[in-house]
mmCIF file with all atom_site columns, C-alpha atoms in Angstrom:
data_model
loop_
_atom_site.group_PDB
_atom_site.id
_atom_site.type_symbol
_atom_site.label_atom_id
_atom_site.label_alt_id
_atom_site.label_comp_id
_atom_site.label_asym_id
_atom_site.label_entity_id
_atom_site.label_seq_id
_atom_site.pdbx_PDB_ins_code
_atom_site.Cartn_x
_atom_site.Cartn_y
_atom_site.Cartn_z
_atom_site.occupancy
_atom_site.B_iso_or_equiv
_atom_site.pdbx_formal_charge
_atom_site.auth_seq_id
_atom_site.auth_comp_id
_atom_site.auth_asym_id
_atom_site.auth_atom_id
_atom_site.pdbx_PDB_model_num
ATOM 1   C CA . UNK A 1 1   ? -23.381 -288.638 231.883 1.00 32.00 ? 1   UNK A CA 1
ATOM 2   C CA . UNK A 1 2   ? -24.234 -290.428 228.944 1.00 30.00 ? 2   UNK A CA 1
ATOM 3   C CA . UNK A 1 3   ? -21.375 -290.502 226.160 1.00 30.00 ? 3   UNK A CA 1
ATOM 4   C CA . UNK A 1 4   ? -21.452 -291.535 222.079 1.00 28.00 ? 4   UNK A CA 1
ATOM 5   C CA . UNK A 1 5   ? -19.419 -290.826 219.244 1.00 28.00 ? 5   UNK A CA 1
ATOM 6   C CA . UNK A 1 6   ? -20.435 -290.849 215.549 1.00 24.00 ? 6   UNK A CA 1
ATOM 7   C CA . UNK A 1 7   ? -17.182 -289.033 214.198 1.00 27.00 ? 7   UNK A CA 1
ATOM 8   C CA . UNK A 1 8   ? -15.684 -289.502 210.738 1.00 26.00 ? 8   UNK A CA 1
ATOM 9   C CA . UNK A 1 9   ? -11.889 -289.621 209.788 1.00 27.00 ? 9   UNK A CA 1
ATOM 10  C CA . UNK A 1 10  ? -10.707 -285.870 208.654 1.00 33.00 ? 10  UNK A CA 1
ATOM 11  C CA . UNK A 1 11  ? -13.470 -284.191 210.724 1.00 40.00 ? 11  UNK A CA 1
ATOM 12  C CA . UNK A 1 12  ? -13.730 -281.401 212.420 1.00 45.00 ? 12  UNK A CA 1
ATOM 13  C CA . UNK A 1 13  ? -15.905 -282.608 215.653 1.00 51.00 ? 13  UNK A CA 1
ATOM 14  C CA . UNK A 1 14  ? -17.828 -280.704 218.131 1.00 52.00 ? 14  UNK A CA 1
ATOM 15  C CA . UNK A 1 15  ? -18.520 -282.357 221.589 1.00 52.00 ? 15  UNK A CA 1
ATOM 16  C CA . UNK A 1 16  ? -21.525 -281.302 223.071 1.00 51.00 ? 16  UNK A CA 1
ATOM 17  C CA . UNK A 1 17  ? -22.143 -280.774 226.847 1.00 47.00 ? 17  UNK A CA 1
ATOM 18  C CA . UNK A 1 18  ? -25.283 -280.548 226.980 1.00 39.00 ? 18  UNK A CA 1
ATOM 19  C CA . UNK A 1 19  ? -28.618 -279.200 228.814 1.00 36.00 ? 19  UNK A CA 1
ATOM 20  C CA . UNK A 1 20  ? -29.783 -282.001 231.558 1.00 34.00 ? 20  UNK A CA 1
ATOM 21  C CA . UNK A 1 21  ? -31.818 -282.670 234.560 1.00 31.00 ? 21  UNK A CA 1
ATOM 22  C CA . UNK A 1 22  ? -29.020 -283.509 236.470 1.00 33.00 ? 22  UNK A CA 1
ATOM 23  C CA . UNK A 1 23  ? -25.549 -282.477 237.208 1.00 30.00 ? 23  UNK A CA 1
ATOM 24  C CA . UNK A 1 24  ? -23.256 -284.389 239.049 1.00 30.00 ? 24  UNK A CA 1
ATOM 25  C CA . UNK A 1 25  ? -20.244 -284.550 241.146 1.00 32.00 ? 25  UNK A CA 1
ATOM 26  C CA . UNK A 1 26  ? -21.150 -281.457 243.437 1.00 35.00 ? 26  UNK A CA 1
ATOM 27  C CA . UNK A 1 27  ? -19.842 -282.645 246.624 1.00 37.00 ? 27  UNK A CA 1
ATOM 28  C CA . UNK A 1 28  ? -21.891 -281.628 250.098 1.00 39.00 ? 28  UNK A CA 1
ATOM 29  C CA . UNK A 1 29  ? -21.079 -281.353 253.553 1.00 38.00 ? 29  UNK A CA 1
ATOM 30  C CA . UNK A 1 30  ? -24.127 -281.083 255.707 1.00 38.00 ? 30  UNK A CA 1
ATOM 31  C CA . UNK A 1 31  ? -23.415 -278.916 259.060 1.00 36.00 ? 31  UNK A CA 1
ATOM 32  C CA . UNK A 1 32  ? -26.200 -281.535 260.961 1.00 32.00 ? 32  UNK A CA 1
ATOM 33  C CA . UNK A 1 33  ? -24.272 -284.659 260.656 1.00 29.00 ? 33  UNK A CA 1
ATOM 34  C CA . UNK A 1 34  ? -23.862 -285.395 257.802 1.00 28.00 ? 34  UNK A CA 1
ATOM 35  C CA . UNK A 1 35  ? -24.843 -280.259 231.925 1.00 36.00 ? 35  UNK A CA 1
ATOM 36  C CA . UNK A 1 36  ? -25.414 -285.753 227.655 1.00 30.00 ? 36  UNK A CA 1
ATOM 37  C CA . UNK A 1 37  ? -21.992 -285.671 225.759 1.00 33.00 ? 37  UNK A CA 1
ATOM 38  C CA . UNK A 1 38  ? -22.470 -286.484 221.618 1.00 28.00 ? 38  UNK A CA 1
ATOM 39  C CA . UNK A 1 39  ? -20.566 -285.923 218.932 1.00 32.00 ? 39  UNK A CA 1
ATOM 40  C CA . UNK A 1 40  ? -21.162 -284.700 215.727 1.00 32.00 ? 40  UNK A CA 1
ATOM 41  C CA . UNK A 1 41  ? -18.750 -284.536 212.870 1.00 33.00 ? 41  UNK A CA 1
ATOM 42  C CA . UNK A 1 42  ? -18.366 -282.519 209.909 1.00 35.00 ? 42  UNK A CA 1
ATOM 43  C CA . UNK A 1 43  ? -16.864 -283.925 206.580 1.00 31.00 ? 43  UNK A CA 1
ATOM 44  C CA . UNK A 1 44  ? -14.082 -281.354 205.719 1.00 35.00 ? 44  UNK A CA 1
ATOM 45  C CA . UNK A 1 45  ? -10.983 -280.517 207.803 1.00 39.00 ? 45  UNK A CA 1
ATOM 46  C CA . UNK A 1 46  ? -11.634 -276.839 207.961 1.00 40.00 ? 46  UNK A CA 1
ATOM 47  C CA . UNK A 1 47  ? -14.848 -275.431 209.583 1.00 42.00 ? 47  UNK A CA 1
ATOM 48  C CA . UNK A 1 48  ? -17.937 -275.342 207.934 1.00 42.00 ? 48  UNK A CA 1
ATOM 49  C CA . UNK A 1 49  ? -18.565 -271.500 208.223 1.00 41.00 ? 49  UNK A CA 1
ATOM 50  C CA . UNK A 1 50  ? -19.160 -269.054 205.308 1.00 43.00 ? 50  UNK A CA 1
ATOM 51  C CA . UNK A 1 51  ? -20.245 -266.267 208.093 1.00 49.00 ? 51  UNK A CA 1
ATOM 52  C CA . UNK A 1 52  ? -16.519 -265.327 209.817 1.00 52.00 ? 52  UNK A CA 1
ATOM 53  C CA . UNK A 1 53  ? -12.691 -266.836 210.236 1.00 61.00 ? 53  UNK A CA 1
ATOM 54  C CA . UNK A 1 54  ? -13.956 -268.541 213.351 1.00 70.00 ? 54  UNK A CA 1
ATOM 55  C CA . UNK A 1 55  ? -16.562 -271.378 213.691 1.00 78.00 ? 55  UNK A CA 1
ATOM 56  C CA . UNK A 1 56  ? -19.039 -270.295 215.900 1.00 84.00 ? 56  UNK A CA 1
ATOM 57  C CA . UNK A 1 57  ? -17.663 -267.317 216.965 1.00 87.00 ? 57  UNK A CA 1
ATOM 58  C CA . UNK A 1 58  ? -19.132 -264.998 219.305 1.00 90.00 ? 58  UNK A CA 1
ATOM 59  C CA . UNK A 1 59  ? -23.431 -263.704 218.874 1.00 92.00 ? 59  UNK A CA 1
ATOM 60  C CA . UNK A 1 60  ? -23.274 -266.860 216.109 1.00 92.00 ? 60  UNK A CA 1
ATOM 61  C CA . UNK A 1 61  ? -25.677 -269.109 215.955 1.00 92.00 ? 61  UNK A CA 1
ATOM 62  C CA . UNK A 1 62  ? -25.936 -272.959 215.320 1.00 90.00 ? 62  UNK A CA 1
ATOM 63  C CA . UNK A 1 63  ? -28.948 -275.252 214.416 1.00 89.00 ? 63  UNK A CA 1
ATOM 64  C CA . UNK A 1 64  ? -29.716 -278.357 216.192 1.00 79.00 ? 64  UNK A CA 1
ATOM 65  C CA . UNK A 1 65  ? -30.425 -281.560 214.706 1.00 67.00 ? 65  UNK A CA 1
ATOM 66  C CA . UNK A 1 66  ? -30.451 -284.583 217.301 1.00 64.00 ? 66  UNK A CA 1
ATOM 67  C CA . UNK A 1 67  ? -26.789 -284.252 217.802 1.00 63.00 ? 67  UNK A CA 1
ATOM 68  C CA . UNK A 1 68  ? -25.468 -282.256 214.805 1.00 70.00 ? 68  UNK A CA 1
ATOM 69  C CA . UNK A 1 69  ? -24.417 -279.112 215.283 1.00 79.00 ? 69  UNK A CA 1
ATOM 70  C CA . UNK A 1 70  ? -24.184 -276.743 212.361 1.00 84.00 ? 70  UNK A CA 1
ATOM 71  C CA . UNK A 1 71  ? -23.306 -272.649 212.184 1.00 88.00 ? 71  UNK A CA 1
ATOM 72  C CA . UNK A 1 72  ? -26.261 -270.803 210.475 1.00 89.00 ? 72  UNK A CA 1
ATOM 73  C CA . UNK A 1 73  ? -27.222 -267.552 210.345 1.00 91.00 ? 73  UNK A CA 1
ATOM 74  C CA . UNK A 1 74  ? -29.017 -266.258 213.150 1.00 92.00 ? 74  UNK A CA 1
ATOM 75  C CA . UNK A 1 75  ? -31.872 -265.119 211.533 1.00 92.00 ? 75  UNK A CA 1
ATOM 76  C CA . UNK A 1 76  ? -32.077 -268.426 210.051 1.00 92.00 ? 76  UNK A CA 1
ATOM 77  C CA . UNK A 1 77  ? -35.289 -270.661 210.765 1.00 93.00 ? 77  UNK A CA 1
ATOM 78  C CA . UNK A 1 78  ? -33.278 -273.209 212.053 1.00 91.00 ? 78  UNK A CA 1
ATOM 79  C CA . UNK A 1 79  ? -31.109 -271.093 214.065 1.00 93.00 ? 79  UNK A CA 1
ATOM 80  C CA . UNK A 1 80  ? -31.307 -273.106 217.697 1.00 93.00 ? 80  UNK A CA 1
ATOM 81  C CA . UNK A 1 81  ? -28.825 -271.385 219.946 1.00 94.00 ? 81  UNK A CA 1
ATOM 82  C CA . UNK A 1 82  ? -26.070 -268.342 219.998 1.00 95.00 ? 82  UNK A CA 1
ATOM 83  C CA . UNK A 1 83  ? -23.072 -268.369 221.357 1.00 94.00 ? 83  UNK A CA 1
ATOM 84  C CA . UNK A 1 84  ? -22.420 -266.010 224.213 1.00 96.00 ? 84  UNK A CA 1
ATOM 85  C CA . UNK A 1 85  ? -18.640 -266.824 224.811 1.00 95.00 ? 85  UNK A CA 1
ATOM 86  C CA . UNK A 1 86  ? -16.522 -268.137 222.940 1.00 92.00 ? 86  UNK A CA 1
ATOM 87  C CA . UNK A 1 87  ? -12.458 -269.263 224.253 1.00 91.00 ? 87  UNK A CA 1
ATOM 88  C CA . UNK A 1 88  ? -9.361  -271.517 222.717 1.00 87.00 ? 88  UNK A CA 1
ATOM 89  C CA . UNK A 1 89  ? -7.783  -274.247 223.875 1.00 83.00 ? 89  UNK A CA 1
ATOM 90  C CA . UNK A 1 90  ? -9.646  -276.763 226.715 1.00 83.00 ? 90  UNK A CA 1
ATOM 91  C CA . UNK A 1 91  ? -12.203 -275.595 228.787 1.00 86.00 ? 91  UNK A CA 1
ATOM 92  C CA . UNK A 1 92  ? -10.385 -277.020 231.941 1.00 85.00 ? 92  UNK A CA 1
ATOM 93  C CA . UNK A 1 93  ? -7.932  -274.568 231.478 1.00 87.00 ? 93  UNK A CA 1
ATOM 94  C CA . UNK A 1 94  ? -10.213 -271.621 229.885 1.00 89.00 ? 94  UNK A CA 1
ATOM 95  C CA . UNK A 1 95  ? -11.885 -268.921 231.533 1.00 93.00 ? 95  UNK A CA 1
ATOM 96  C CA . UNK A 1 96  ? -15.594 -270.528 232.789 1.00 92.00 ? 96  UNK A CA 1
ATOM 97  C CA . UNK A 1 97  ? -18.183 -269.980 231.012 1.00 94.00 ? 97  UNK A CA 1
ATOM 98  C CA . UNK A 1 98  ? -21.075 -267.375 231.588 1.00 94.00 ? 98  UNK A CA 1
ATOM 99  C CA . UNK A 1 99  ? -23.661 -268.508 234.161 1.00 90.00 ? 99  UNK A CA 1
ATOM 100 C CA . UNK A 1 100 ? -27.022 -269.071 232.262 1.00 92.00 ? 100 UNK A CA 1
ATOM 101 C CA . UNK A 1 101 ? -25.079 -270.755 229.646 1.00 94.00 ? 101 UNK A CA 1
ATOM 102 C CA . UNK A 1 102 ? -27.438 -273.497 229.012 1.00 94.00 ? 102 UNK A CA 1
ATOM 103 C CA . UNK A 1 103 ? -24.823 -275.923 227.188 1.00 92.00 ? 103 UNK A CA 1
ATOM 104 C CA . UNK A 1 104 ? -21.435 -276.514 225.808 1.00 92.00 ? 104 UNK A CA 1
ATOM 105 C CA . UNK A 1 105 ? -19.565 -277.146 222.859 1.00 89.00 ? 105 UNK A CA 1
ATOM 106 C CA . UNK A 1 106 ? -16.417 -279.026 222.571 1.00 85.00 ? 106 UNK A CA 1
ATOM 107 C CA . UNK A 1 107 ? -14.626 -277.841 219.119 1.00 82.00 ? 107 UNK A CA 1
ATOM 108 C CA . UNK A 1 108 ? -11.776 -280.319 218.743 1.00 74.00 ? 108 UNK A CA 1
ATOM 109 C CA . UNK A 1 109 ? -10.058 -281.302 215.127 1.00 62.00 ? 109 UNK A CA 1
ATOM 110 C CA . UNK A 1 110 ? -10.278 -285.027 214.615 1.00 56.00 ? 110 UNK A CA 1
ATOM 111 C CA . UNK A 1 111 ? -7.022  -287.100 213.090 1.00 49.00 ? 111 UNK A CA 1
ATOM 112 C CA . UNK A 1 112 ? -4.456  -283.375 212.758 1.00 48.00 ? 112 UNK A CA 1
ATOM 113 C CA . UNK A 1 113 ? -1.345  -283.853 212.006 1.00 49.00 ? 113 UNK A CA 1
ATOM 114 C CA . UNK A 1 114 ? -0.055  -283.178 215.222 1.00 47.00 ? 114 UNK A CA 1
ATOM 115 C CA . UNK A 1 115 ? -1.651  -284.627 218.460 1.00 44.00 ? 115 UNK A CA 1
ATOM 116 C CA . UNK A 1 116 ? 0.139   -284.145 221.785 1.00 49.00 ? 116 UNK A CA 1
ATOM 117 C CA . UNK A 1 117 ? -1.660  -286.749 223.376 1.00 50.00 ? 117 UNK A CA 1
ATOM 118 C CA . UNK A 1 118 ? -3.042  -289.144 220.923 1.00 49.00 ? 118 UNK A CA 1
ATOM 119 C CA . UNK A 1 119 ? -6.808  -289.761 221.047 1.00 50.00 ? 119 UNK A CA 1
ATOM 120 C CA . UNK A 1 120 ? -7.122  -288.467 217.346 1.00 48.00 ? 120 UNK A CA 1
ATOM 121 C CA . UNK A 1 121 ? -8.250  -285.104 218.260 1.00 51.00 ? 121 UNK A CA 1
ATOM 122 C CA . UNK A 1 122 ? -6.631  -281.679 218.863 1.00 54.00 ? 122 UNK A CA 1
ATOM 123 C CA . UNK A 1 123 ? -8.997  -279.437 220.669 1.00 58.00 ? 123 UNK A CA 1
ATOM 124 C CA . UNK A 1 124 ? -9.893  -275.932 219.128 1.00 73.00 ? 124 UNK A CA 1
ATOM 125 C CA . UNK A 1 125 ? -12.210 -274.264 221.422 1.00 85.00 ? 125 UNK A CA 1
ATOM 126 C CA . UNK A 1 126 ? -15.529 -274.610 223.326 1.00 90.00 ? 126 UNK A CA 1
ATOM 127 C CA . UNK A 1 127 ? -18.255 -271.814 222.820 1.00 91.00 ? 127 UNK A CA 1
ATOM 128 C CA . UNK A 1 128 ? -20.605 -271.278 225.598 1.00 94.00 ? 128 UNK A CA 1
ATOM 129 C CA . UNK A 1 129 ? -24.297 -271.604 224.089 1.00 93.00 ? 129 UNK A CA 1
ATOM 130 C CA . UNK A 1 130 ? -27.660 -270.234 225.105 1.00 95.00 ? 130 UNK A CA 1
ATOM 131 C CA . UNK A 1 131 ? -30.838 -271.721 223.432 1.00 95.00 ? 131 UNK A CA 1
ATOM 132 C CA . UNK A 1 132 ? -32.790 -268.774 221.278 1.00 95.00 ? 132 UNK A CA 1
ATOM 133 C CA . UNK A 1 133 ? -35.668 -269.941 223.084 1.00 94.00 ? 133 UNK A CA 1
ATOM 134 C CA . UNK A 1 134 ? -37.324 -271.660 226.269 1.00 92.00 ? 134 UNK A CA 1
ATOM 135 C CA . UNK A 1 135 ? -36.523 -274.114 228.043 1.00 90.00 ? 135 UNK A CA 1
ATOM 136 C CA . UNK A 1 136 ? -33.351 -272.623 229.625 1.00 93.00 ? 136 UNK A CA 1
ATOM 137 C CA . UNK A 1 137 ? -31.914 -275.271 231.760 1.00 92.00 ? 137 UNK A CA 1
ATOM 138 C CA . UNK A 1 138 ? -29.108 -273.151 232.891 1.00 93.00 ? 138 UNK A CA 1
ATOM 139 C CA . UNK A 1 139 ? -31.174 -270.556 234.293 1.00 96.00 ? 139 UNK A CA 1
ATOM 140 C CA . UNK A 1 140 ? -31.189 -270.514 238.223 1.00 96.00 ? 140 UNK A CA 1
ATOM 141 C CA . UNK A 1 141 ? -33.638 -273.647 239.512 1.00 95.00 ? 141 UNK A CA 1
ATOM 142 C CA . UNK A 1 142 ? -33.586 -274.449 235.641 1.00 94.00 ? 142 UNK A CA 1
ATOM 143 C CA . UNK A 1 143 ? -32.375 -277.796 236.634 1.00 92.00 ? 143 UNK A CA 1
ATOM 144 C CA . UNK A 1 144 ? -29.574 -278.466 234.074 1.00 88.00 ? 144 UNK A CA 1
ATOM 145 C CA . UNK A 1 145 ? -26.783 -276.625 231.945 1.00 89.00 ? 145 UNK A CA 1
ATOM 146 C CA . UNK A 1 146 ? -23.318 -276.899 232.911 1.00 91.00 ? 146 UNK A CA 1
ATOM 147 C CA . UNK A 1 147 ? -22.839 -275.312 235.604 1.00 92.00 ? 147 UNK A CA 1
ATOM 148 C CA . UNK A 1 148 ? -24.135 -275.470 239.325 1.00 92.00 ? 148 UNK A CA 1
ATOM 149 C CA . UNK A 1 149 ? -25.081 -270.954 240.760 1.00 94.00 ? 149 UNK A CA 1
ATOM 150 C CA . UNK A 1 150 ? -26.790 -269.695 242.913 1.00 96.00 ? 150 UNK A CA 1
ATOM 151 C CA . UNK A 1 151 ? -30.730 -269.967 242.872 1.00 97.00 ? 151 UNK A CA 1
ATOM 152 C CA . UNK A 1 152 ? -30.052 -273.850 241.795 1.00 97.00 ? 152 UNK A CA 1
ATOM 153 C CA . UNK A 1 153 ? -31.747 -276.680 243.857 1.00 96.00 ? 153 UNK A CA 1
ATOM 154 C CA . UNK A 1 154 ? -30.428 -279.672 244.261 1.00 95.00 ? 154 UNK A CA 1
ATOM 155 C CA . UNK A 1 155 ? -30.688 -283.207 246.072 1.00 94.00 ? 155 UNK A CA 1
ATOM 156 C CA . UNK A 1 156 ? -29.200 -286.147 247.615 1.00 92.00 ? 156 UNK A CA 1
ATOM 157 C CA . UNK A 1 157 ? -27.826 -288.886 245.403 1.00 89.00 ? 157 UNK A CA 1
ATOM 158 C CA . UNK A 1 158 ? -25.569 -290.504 247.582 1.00 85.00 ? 158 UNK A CA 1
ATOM 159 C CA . UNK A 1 159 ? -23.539 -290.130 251.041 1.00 84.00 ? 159 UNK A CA 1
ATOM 160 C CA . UNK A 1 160 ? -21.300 -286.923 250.100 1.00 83.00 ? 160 UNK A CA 1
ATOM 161 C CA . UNK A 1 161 ? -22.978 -286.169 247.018 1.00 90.00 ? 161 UNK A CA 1
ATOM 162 C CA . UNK A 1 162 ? -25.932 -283.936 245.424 1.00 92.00 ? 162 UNK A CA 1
ATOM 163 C CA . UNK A 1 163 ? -27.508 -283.715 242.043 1.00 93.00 ? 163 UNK A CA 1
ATOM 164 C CA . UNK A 1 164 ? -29.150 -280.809 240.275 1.00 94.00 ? 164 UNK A CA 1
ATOM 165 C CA . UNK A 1 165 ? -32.850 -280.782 240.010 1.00 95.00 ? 165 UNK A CA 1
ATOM 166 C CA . UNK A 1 166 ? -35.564 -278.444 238.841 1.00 95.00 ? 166 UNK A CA 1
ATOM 167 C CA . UNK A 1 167 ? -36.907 -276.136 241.693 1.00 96.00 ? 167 UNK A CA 1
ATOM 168 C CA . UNK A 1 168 ? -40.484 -276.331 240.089 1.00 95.00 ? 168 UNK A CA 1
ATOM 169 C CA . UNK A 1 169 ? -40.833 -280.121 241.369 1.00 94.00 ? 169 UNK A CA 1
ATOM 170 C CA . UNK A 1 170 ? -41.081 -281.100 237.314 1.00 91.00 ? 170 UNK A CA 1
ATOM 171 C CA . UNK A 1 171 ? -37.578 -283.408 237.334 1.00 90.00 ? 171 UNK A CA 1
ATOM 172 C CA . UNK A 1 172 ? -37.466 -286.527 238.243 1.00 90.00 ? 172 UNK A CA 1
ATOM 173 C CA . UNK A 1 173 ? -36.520 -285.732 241.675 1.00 93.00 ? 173 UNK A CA 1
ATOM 174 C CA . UNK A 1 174 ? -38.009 -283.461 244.019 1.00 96.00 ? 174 UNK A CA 1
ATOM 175 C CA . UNK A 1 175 ? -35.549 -280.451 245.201 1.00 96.00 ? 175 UNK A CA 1
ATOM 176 C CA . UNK A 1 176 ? -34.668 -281.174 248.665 1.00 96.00 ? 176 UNK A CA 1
ATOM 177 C CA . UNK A 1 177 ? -32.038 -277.708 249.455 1.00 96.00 ? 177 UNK A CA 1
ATOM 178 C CA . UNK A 1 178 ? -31.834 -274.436 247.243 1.00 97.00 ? 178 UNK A CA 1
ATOM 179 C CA . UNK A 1 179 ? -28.201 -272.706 247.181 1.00 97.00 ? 179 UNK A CA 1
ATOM 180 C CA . UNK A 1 180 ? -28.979 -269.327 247.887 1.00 97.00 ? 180 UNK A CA 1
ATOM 181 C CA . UNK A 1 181 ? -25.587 -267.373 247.605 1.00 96.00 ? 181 UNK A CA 1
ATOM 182 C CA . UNK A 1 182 ? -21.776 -268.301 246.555 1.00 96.00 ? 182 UNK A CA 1
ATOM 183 C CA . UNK A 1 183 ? -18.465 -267.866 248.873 1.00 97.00 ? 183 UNK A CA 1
ATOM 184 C CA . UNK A 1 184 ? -15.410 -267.857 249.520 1.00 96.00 ? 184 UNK A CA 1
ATOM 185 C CA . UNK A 1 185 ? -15.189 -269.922 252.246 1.00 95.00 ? 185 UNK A CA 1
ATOM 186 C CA . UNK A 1 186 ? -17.492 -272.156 254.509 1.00 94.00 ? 186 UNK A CA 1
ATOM 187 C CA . UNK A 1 187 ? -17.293 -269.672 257.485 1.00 95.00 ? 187 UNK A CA 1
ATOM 188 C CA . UNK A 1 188 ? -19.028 -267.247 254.953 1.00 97.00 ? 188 UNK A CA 1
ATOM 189 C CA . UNK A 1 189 ? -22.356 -268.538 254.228 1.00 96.00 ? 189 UNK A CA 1
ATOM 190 C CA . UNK A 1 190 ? -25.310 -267.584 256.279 1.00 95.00 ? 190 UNK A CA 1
ATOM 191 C CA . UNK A 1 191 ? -26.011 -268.966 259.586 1.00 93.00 ? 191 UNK A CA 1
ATOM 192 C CA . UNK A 1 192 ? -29.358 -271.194 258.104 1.00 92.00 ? 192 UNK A CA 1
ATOM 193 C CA . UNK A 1 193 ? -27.275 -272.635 255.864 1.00 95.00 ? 193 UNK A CA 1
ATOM 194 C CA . UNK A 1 194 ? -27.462 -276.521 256.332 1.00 93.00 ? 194 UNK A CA 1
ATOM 195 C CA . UNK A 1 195 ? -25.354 -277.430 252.737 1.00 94.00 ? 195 UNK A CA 1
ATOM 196 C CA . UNK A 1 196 ? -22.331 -276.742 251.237 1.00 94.00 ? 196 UNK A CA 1
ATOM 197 C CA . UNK A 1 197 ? -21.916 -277.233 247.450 1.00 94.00 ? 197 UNK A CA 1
ATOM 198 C CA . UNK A 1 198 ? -18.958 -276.788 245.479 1.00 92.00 ? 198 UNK A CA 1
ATOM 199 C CA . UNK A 1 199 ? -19.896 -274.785 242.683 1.00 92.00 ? 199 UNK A CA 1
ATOM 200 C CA . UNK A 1 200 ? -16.507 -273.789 241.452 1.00 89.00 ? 200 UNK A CA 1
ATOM 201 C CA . UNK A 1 201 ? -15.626 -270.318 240.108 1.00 89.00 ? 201 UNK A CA 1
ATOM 202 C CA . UNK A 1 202 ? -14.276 -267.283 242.294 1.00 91.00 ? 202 UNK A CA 1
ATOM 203 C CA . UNK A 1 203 ? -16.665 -268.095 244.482 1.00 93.00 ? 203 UNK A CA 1
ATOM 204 C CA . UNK A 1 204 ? -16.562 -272.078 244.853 1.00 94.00 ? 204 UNK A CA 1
ATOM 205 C CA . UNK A 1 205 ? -18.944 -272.994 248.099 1.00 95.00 ? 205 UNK A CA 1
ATOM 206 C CA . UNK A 1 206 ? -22.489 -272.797 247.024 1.00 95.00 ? 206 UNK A CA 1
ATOM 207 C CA . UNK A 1 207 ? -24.579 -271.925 250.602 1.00 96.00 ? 207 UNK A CA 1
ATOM 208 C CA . UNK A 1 208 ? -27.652 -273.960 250.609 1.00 96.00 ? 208 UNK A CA 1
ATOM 209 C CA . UNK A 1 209 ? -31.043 -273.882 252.821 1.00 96.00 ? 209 UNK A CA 1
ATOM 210 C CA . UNK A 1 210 ? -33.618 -276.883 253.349 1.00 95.00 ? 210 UNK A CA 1
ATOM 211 C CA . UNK A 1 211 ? -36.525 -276.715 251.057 1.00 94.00 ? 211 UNK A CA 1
#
């Protein structure tokens, strides 16, 4: 996944994982032998909202400008996305996000004066976003968004390794398997199933049939 930073000293930065064609790193088993990250920062140390105590707080909306994000009203013109969830802390150890969340922000506070583990940042939050309008790459077969559910299709990259692609055939690989329901446990998926996927969640072992 492609990574950049354009932050300035005494910002308050917001990471973006964003929509893509491809998502990586969900391992597969077969049973027959064998979201772009940018930064953008903000020039004051305190968030730039006028609409609540929290930047981007839940049903808020941001614009979109290459790779600055900025809260604005949601009935605002530029208004881009809203955020459906919203959660503290890291998002590693935060509840997930919803599943049609199409992309990701990464509120962190660049150069505090604390910072447990210094890289110059503290983080503050990520808010689960949902574009106002089409395309929706986290949809199911959307082919993108941050997360891997059921309804996605997906194909092989490498030995013990699938990408996410668009079900409609319009990425820039054709879909190859289509996870068609989330488990427990391998024993659990259907008997067709010729994939597993680790989609992560309560249920972490995407089934998946041959397209």
């Amino acid at each position: 996944m492609r990574k950049w930073r354009c932050a300035r000293v005494g910002a308050l930065l917001v990471a973006v994982v964003a929509a893509a064609p491809v998502l990586t790193g969900c391992q597969m088993t077969e049973r027959r032998g064998t979201s772009g990250e940018s930064t953008a920062a903000y020039a004051s140390g305190s968030p730039p909202s006028s609409y609540g105590t929290v930047f981007l707080e839940r049903e808020e909306c941001s614009a979109r400008a290459e790779d600055d994000f900025r809260e604005v009203p949601c009935t605002s013109e530029k208004a881009a996305a809203r955020v459906i969830a919203r959660h503290g802390g890291r998002q590693s150890d935060g509840p997930r996000c919803p599943a049609r969340t199409d992309f990701v922000l990464h509120i962190t506070q660049a150069r505090p004066s604390v910072d447990e583990d210094g890289d110059g940042t503290v983080p503050q939050g990520y808010a689960c976003m949902r574009n106002l309008e089409p395309p929706h790459p986290g949809d199911p077969g959307g082919g993108g968004g941050p997360l891997t559910i059921t309804g996605d299709c997906v194909y092989r990259s490498r030995e013990g390794e699938v990408k996410e692609t668009a079900c409609d055939g319009s990425g820039e690989r054709a879909p190859q398997f289509r996870i068609t329901t989330a488990v427990g446990r391998r024993s659990e998926c259907p008997s067709a199933t010729l994939l597993y996927v680790q989609v992560g969640g309560e249920r972490p072992v995407g089934c998946a049939r041959e397209l």
